[in-house]
């Protein structure tokens, strides 16, 4: 039977497509995946086993257990300085993805415009389109891959409902300095535009301490802050995220949770409780390792004279490799895989403004990274320049 669906407006993301293609190349090394290569810390896994042993396996409140919300409120207050009431301003979600989803379901109407600095994480576009709203990508390539206040001002129209900011950014690893957030906040102060602040990578920031646009004057009441344990505690499969929002918005979001998933997994919530209560240092070994990996990647692309904005967080690098070789992102990614045995994600998976680039994830063992970079270097030497 023929049918029409909003789902036809979206595609499976290019990240998934390429990470799945790797399995067809048995000797290929994959730099595609957006998750830490280390397992979830043992104390967290043990806490989950204990929850199962104790039969803590029932529904929890829609917002998540109060114990977990309280632990998250304390954890992120210490880490960033954000201050939210666990009873009325916080939700435990099924990963950060679910937090993004319920925030947008709560705030967006069909026809609304959503400003997204690009290149950008493709998960945002999918949700916006499913809701019948429109993505307005703002090209940041000439501005060091960061949204400027002028570009934001120019992109705002009477239909703009929201801007989605992330820091550190997937796929580029760039971090918004506080002064830039301040300048963006000043532009937004005169508008009725909401902000989603995706801070999922904040514990994997290599310099400076994490901050949040929600802390700037006038911003708290118009911002939804997104966090989660997928990256900081190597917990991608546990599916635990958090949404911090003003009480009136949070109450609406709680209804969306009720009719969507009821609650996040009770066992995962117990694991998350251990992560937040006893795992304040869990991210440190990863951060140190990925900073080292970042330095190795930056040095290689500098030596090859291929433009790369230095990533200051997350575990991605976004070199203009395809541009340098005079080819398209998609074609270069295919060639790298087939000819050099290295899988990367083509830049156009991150909006049309990612064309000319590829994304490398260096969330991997340093030996794997070294060998993958050796292969990329040989490929570039062989492929020559445009
Ligand atoms: N936000 C960004 C910027 C991401 O890169 C990702 C995952 O890659 C997510 C959100 C989703 O995180 P989660 O796995 O917790 O749903």
Coordinates of C-alpha atoms and ligand atoms in Angstrom, one line a residue:
X1 CA 0.0 0.0 0.0
X2 CA 1.3 3.5 -0.9
X3 CA 1.7 5.8 2.0
X4 CA 2.9 9.3 2.8
X5 CA 4.9 9.9 5.9
X6 CA 7.0 12.7 7.5
X7 CA 9.7 10.0 7.9
X8 CA 10.2 10.2 4.1
X9 CA 11.8 13.7 4.7
X10 CA 14.7 12.1 6.6
X11 CA 17.5 9.7 5.7
X12 CA 19.7 7.2 7.7
X13 CA 22.7 9.3 8.7
X14 CA 25.9 9.2 6.7
X15 CA 27.7 8.3 10.0
X16 CA 25.8 5.0 10.2
X17 CA 26.2 4.3 6.5
X18 CA 30.0 4.5 6.7
X19 CA 30.4 2.7 10.0
X20 CA 28.4 -0.2 8.6
X21 CA 30.3 -0.3 5.3
X22 CA 33.5 -1.0 7.3
X23 CA 32.4 -4.6 8.0
X24 CA 32.9 -5.3 4.2
X25 CA 36.6 -4.5 4.5
X26 CA 38.1 -7.0 7.0
X27 CA 41.4 -5.2 7.4
X28 CA 40.1 -1.7 7.6
X29 CA 40.6 0.5 10.6
X30 CA 37.6 2.5 11.6
X31 CA 37.8 6.1 12.6
X32 CA 34.1 6.6 12.2
X33 CA 32.6 5.8 15.5
X34 CA 31.4 8.5 18.0
X35 CA 31.9 6.6 21.2
X36 CA 34.8 6.1 23.7
X37 CA 36.7 2.9 23.0
X38 CA 37.1 2.1 26.7
X39 CA 34.4 0.0 28.4
X40 CA 32.1 1.5 31.0
X41 CA 34.1 1.8 34.3
X42 CA 33.8 -1.3 36.4
X43 CA 32.1 0.3 39.4
X44 CA 29.2 1.4 37.2
X45 CA 28.8 -2.1 35.8
X46 CA 28.8 -3.6 39.3
X47 CA 26.1 -1.1 40.4
X48 CA 23.9 -2.3 37.5
X49 CA 24.5 -5.9 38.5
X50 CA 23.5 -5.0 42.1
X51 CA 20.3 -3.4 40.8
X52 CA 19.4 -6.5 38.9
X53 CA 20.2 -8.7 41.9
X54 CA 18.0 -6.6 44.2
X55 CA 15.1 -6.8 41.7
X56 CA 15.2 -3.0 41.1
X57 CA 13.6 -3.5 37.7
X58 CA 10.2 -1.7 37.8
X59 CA 9.0 1.5 36.2
X60 CA 10.5 4.7 37.7
X61 CA 8.8 8.1 37.7
X62 CA 8.5 9.6 34.2
X63 CA 11.2 12.2 35.2
X64 CA 13.5 9.4 36.4
X65 CA 14.3 8.5 40.1
X66 CA 14.5 11.5 42.4
X67 CA 17.8 10.0 43.7
X68 CA 19.3 10.2 40.2
X69 CA 18.0 13.7 39.5
X70 CA 19.5 14.9 42.8
X71 CA 22.8 13.3 42.0
X72 CA 22.8 14.8 38.5
X73 CA 21.9 18.3 39.9
X74 CA 24.8 18.1 42.3
X75 CA 27.2 16.7 39.7
X76 CA 26.6 19.3 37.0
X77 CA 26.4 22.1 39.6
X78 CA 29.9 21.2 40.7
X79 CA 31.1 20.7 37.1
X80 CA 29.7 23.7 35.4
X81 CA 27.8 25.8 37.9
X82 CA 24.3 25.2 36.5
X83 CA 21.7 25.1 39.3
X84 CA 18.4 23.3 38.6
X85 CA 15.7 21.9 40.9
X86 CA 15.7 18.1 40.7
X87 CA 11.9 18.0 41.4
X88 CA 10.7 20.4 38.8
X89 CA 13.4 21.4 36.4
X90 CA 15.1 18.1 35.5
X91 CA 14.4 15.0 33.5
X92 CA 16.3 11.7 33.1
X93 CA 16.0 10.7 29.4
X94 CA 16.9 7.8 27.2
X95 CA 20.2 9.2 26.1
X96 CA 20.9 12.8 25.1
X97 CA 19.0 12.0 21.8
X98 CA 15.8 11.6 23.7
X99 CA 16.4 14.8 25.6
X100 CA 16.8 16.6 22.3
X101 CA 13.7 14.9 21.0
X102 CA 11.4 15.9 23.8
X103 CA 12.8 19.4 24.0
X104 CA 12.0 19.9 20.3
X105 CA 8.6 18.2 20.5
X106 CA 7.7 20.5 23.3
X107 CA 8.7 23.7 21.7
X108 CA 8.4 23.3 17.9
X109 CA 5.4 23.8 15.6
X110 CA 5.3 22.9 11.9
X111 CA 6.8 25.7 9.9
X112 CA 9.1 27.0 12.7
X113 CA 12.7 27.7 11.8
X114 CA 15.5 26.2 13.7
X115 CA 19.0 27.7 13.4
X116 CA 21.8 25.2 13.5
X117 CA 25.5 26.3 13.0
X118 CA 27.0 23.9 10.5
X119 CA 28.8 21.6 10.0
X120 CA 26.6 20.0 12.6
X121 CA 25.6 16.7 14.2
X122 CA 22.9 15.2 11.9
X123 CA 20.7 14.1 14.8
X124 CA 19.3 17.6 15.1
X125 CA 18.1 17.8 11.5
X126 CA 16.3 14.5 11.8
X127 CA 14.2 15.6 14.8
X128 CA 13.4 19.0 13.4
X129 CA 12.2 17.6 10.1
X130 CA 10.1 14.9 11.7
X131 CA 8.2 17.7 13.5
X132 CA 7.5 19.5 10.2
X133 CA 9.8 22.4 11.2
X134 CA 12.6 23.7 9.1
X135 CA 16.3 23.6 9.5
X136 CA 18.3 26.8 8.8
X137 CA 21.9 25.8 8.6
X138 CA 24.4 28.7 9.1
X139 CA 27.7 28.2 7.4
X140 CA 30.6 28.6 9.9
X141 CA 33.4 27.5 7.6
X142 CA 34.8 31.0 7.1
X143 CA 34.6 31.7 10.9
X144 CA 36.8 29.0 12.4
X145 CA 33.8 26.7 12.5
X146 CA 32.0 28.8 15.2
X147 CA 28.8 30.7 14.9
X148 CA 29.4 34.5 14.9
X149 CA 27.0 37.0 16.4
X150 CA 26.6 38.7 13.0
X151 CA 25.7 35.4 11.3
X152 CA 23.2 34.6 14.0
X153 CA 21.6 38.0 13.7
X154 CA 21.3 37.7 9.9
X155 CA 19.8 34.2 10.2
X156 CA 17.0 35.2 12.6
X157 CA 13.6 35.8 11.0
X158 CA 10.1 36.2 12.5
X159 CA 9.7 32.4 12.1
X160 CA 12.8 31.5 14.1
X161 CA 11.8 29.5 17.1
X162 CA 15.1 28.0 18.3
X163 CA 18.9 27.8 17.9
X164 CA 20.8 24.7 18.7
X165 CA 24.3 25.2 20.0
X166 CA 26.7 22.5 21.0
X167 CA 30.1 22.9 22.7
X168 CA 32.4 21.0 22.1
X169 CA 31.0 20.5 18.6
X170 CA 30.4 17.3 16.8
X171 CA 31.9 16.9 14.1
X172 CA 34.6 19.6 14.5
X173 CA 35.7 19.4 18.1
X174 CA 35.7 23.2 18.4
X175 CA 34.8 24.8 21.7
X176 CA 32.8 28.0 22.1
X177 CA 34.8 30.5 24.2
X178 CA 32.8 32.2 26.9
X179 CA 33.1 35.6 25.2
X180 CA 31.5 34.2 22.0
X181 CA 28.6 32.7 24.0
X182 CA 28.2 36.1 25.6
X183 CA 28.0 37.8 22.2
X184 CA 25.5 35.3 21.0
X185 CA 23.4 35.7 24.2
X186 CA 23.3 39.4 23.6
X187 CA 21.8 38.9 20.1
X188 CA 19.2 36.5 21.5
X189 CA 18.3 38.8 24.4
X190 CA 16.2 41.0 22.0
X191 CA 14.3 38.0 20.6
X192 CA 11.9 35.2 21.6
X193 CA 14.2 32.5 20.3
X194 CA 14.8 29.4 22.5
X195 CA 18.2 27.8 22.9
X196 CA 19.1 24.2 23.1
X197 CA 22.6 23.9 24.6
X198 CA 24.0 20.4 23.8
X199 CA 26.8 19.9 26.4
X200 CA 27.2 16.2 26.0
X201 CA 30.9 16.5 25.4
X202 CA 31.7 19.0 28.2
X203 CA 33.8 16.6 30.2
X204 CA 36.0 15.9 27.1
X205 CA 37.2 19.5 26.8
X206 CA 41.0 19.7 26.7
X207 CA 41.5 23.3 27.9
X208 CA 39.6 25.6 30.2
X209 CA 36.6 24.5 32.3
X210 CA 33.2 23.8 30.8
X211 CA 30.6 26.6 30.8
X212 CA 27.0 26.9 29.6
X213 CA 25.2 29.7 27.8
X214 CA 22.4 29.1 30.3
X215 CA 24.6 30.8 32.9
X216 CA 24.7 34.1 31.0
X217 CA 22.3 37.0 32.0
X218 CA 18.8 36.5 30.7
X219 CA 19.5 33.0 29.2
X220 CA 18.3 30.6 31.9
X221 CA 14.6 31.1 31.1
X222 CA 15.0 30.4 27.4
X223 CA 17.5 27.6 27.4
X224 CA 17.2 23.8 27.6
X225 CA 20.5 22.3 28.6
X226 CA 21.3 18.7 27.4
X227 CA 23.7 16.4 29.2
X228 CA 24.3 12.7 29.4
X229 CA 26.7 10.0 30.4
X230 CA 27.2 8.4 26.9
X231 CA 30.5 10.1 26.3
X232 CA 31.8 11.2 29.7
X233 CA 31.4 7.7 31.3
X234 CA 31.6 5.6 28.2
X235 CA 27.9 4.6 28.6
X236 CA 26.5 4.9 25.0
X237 CA 24.5 1.7 25.2
X238 CA 23.0 2.4 28.7
X239 CA 20.9 5.2 27.2
X240 CA 21.0 7.8 30.0
X241 CA 20.7 11.6 29.3
X242 CA 19.5 14.6 31.2
X243 CA 17.4 17.6 30.2
X244 CA 17.5 20.8 32.4
X245 CA 14.8 23.3 31.7
X246 CA 12.7 26.0 33.4
X247 CA 9.9 24.4 35.4
X248 CA 7.1 25.4 32.9
X249 CA 8.9 23.8 30.0
X250 CA 10.1 20.8 32.0
X251 CA 6.5 20.0 33.0
X252 CA 5.5 19.8 29.4
X253 CA 8.5 17.7 28.5
X254 CA 7.6 15.3 31.3
X255 CA 4.3 14.7 29.6
X256 CA 6.1 13.9 26.4
X257 CA 8.2 11.3 28.3
X258 CA 5.1 9.7 29.7
X259 CA 3.6 9.1 26.3
X260 CA 6.8 8.3 24.6
X261 CA 9.0 5.9 26.7
X262 CA 7.4 6.1 30.2
X263 CA 10.8 6.3 31.8
X264 CA 14.5 5.4 31.2
X265 CA 15.6 1.9 32.1
X266 CA 15.6 1.4 35.9
X267 CA 18.8 -0.7 35.8
X268 CA 20.6 2.0 33.7
X269 CA 19.4 4.6 36.2
X270 CA 21.1 2.7 39.0
X271 CA 24.2 2.5 36.9
X272 CA 24.0 6.2 36.2
X273 CA 23.6 6.9 40.0
X274 CA 26.9 5.2 40.6
X275 CA 28.5 7.2 37.7
X276 CA 27.4 10.5 39.2
X277 CA 28.0 9.7 42.9
X278 CA 31.4 7.9 42.6
X279 CA 32.6 8.6 39.1
X280 CA 33.6 12.3 39.1
X281 CA 37.0 11.3 37.8
X282 CA 35.9 8.6 35.3
X283 CA 36.3 10.9 32.3
X284 CA 39.9 11.9 33.2
X285 CA 41.8 9.0 31.7
X286 CA 39.8 9.3 28.4
X287 CA 40.3 13.0 28.3
X288 CA 44.1 12.6 28.7
X289 CA 44.3 9.9 26.1
X290 CA 42.1 11.7 23.6
X291 CA 44.1 14.9 24.1
X292 CA 47.2 13.0 23.2
X293 CA 45.5 11.5 20.2
X294 CA 44.3 15.0 19.2
X295 CA 47.9 16.2 19.3
X296 CA 49.0 13.4 17.0
X297 CA 46.3 14.0 14.5
X298 CA 46.9 17.8 14.5
X299 CA 50.6 17.3 13.9
X300 CA 50.1 14.9 11.0
X301 CA 47.7 17.2 9.1
X302 CA 50.0 20.2 9.8
X303 CA 52.9 18.2 8.3
X304 CA 50.7 17.4 5.2
X305 CA 49.7 21.0 5.0
X306 CA 46.0 20.1 5.0
X307 CA 43.8 22.7 6.8
X308 CA 42.4 21.5 10.1
X309 CA 40.9 23.8 12.8
X310 CA 42.4 22.5 16.0
X311 CA 39.8 20.6 18.0
X312 CA 39.8 21.5 21.7
X313 CA 37.3 18.9 22.8
X314 CA 35.2 15.8 22.1
X315 CA 37.2 13.2 20.0
X316 CA 36.8 14.4 16.5
X317 CA 38.9 16.1 13.9
X318 CA 37.5 17.7 10.7
X319 CA 40.3 18.2 8.2
X320 CA 39.6 19.7 4.7
X321 CA 41.0 16.5 3.2
X322 CA 38.7 16.3 0.2
X323 CA 39.2 19.9 -0.7
X324 CA 43.0 19.5 -0.5
X325 CA 42.8 16.5 -2.8
X326 CA 40.4 18.2 -5.2
X327 CA 37.7 15.6 -4.7
X328 CA 34.3 15.3 -3.0
X329 CA 34.0 14.2 0.6
X330 CA 31.9 11.1 -0.3
X331 CA 34.4 10.0 -3.0
X332 CA 37.4 10.5 -0.8
X333 CA 35.8 8.6 2.0
X334 CA 35.1 5.7 -0.3
X335 CA 38.6 5.8 -1.8
X336 CA 40.2 5.9 1.7
X337 CA 38.3 2.8 2.7
X338 CA 38.9 0.8 -0.5
X339 CA 42.5 1.9 -1.2
X340 CA 44.0 2.7 2.2
X341 CA 41.8 0.6 4.5
X342 CA 40.7 3.5 6.7
X343 CA 37.1 4.4 7.3
X344 CA 36.2 8.0 8.0
X345 CA 32.8 9.8 7.7
X346 CA 32.4 12.1 4.7
X347 CA 31.9 15.7 5.7
X348 CA 28.6 16.1 3.9
X349 CA 27.0 13.8 6.5
X350 CA 27.1 16.9 8.7
X351 CA 25.0 19.2 6.4
X352 CA 25.9 20.5 2.9
X353 CA 28.4 22.8 4.7
X354 CA 30.6 19.8 5.6
X355 CA 31.4 19.2 1.9
X356 CA 35.1 19.2 1.3
X357 CA 35.9 17.7 4.8
X358 CA 36.0 14.3 6.4
X359 CA 35.4 13.5 10.1
X360 CA 37.9 11.4 11.9
X361 CA 37.1 10.0 15.3
X362 CA 40.2 9.5 17.5
X363 CA 38.3 7.8 20.3
X364 CA 40.5 4.8 19.8
X365 CA 43.7 3.1 21.0
X366 CA 46.8 5.2 20.1
X367 CA 48.3 2.3 18.2
X368 CA 45.3 2.0 16.0
X369 CA 45.3 5.7 15.4
X370 CA 49.0 5.7 14.5
X371 CA 48.5 3.0 12.0
X372 CA 45.4 4.6 10.5
X373 CA 47.2 7.9 10.2
X374 CA 50.2 6.2 8.5
X375 CA 47.8 4.8 5.9
X376 CA 46.2 8.2 5.4
X377 CA 49.6 9.8 4.9
X378 CA 50.6 7.2 2.3
X379 CA 47.2 7.7 0.6
X380 CA 47.6 11.4 0.4
X381 CA 51.2 11.1 -0.9
X382 CA 49.9 8.8 -3.6
X383 CA 46.7 10.6 -4.4
X384 CA 48.6 13.9 -4.8
X385 CA 47.0 17.4 -4.8
X386 CA 44.5 19.0 -7.0
Ligands
LIG1 N1 24.6 15.3 20.8 C1 25.8 15.1 20.1 C2 26.5 16.4 19.7 C3 26.3 13.9 19.8 O1 27.4 13.8 19.1 C4 25.6 12.7 20.2 C5 26.0 11.4 19.9 O2 26.9 11.2 19.1 C6 24.4 12.9 20.9 C7 23.9 14.2 21.2 C8 23.5 11.7 21.4 O3 24.0 11.2 22.6 P1 23.3 9.9 23.2 O4 24.0 8.7 22.7 O5 23.4 10.1 24.7 O6 21.9 9.9 22.8

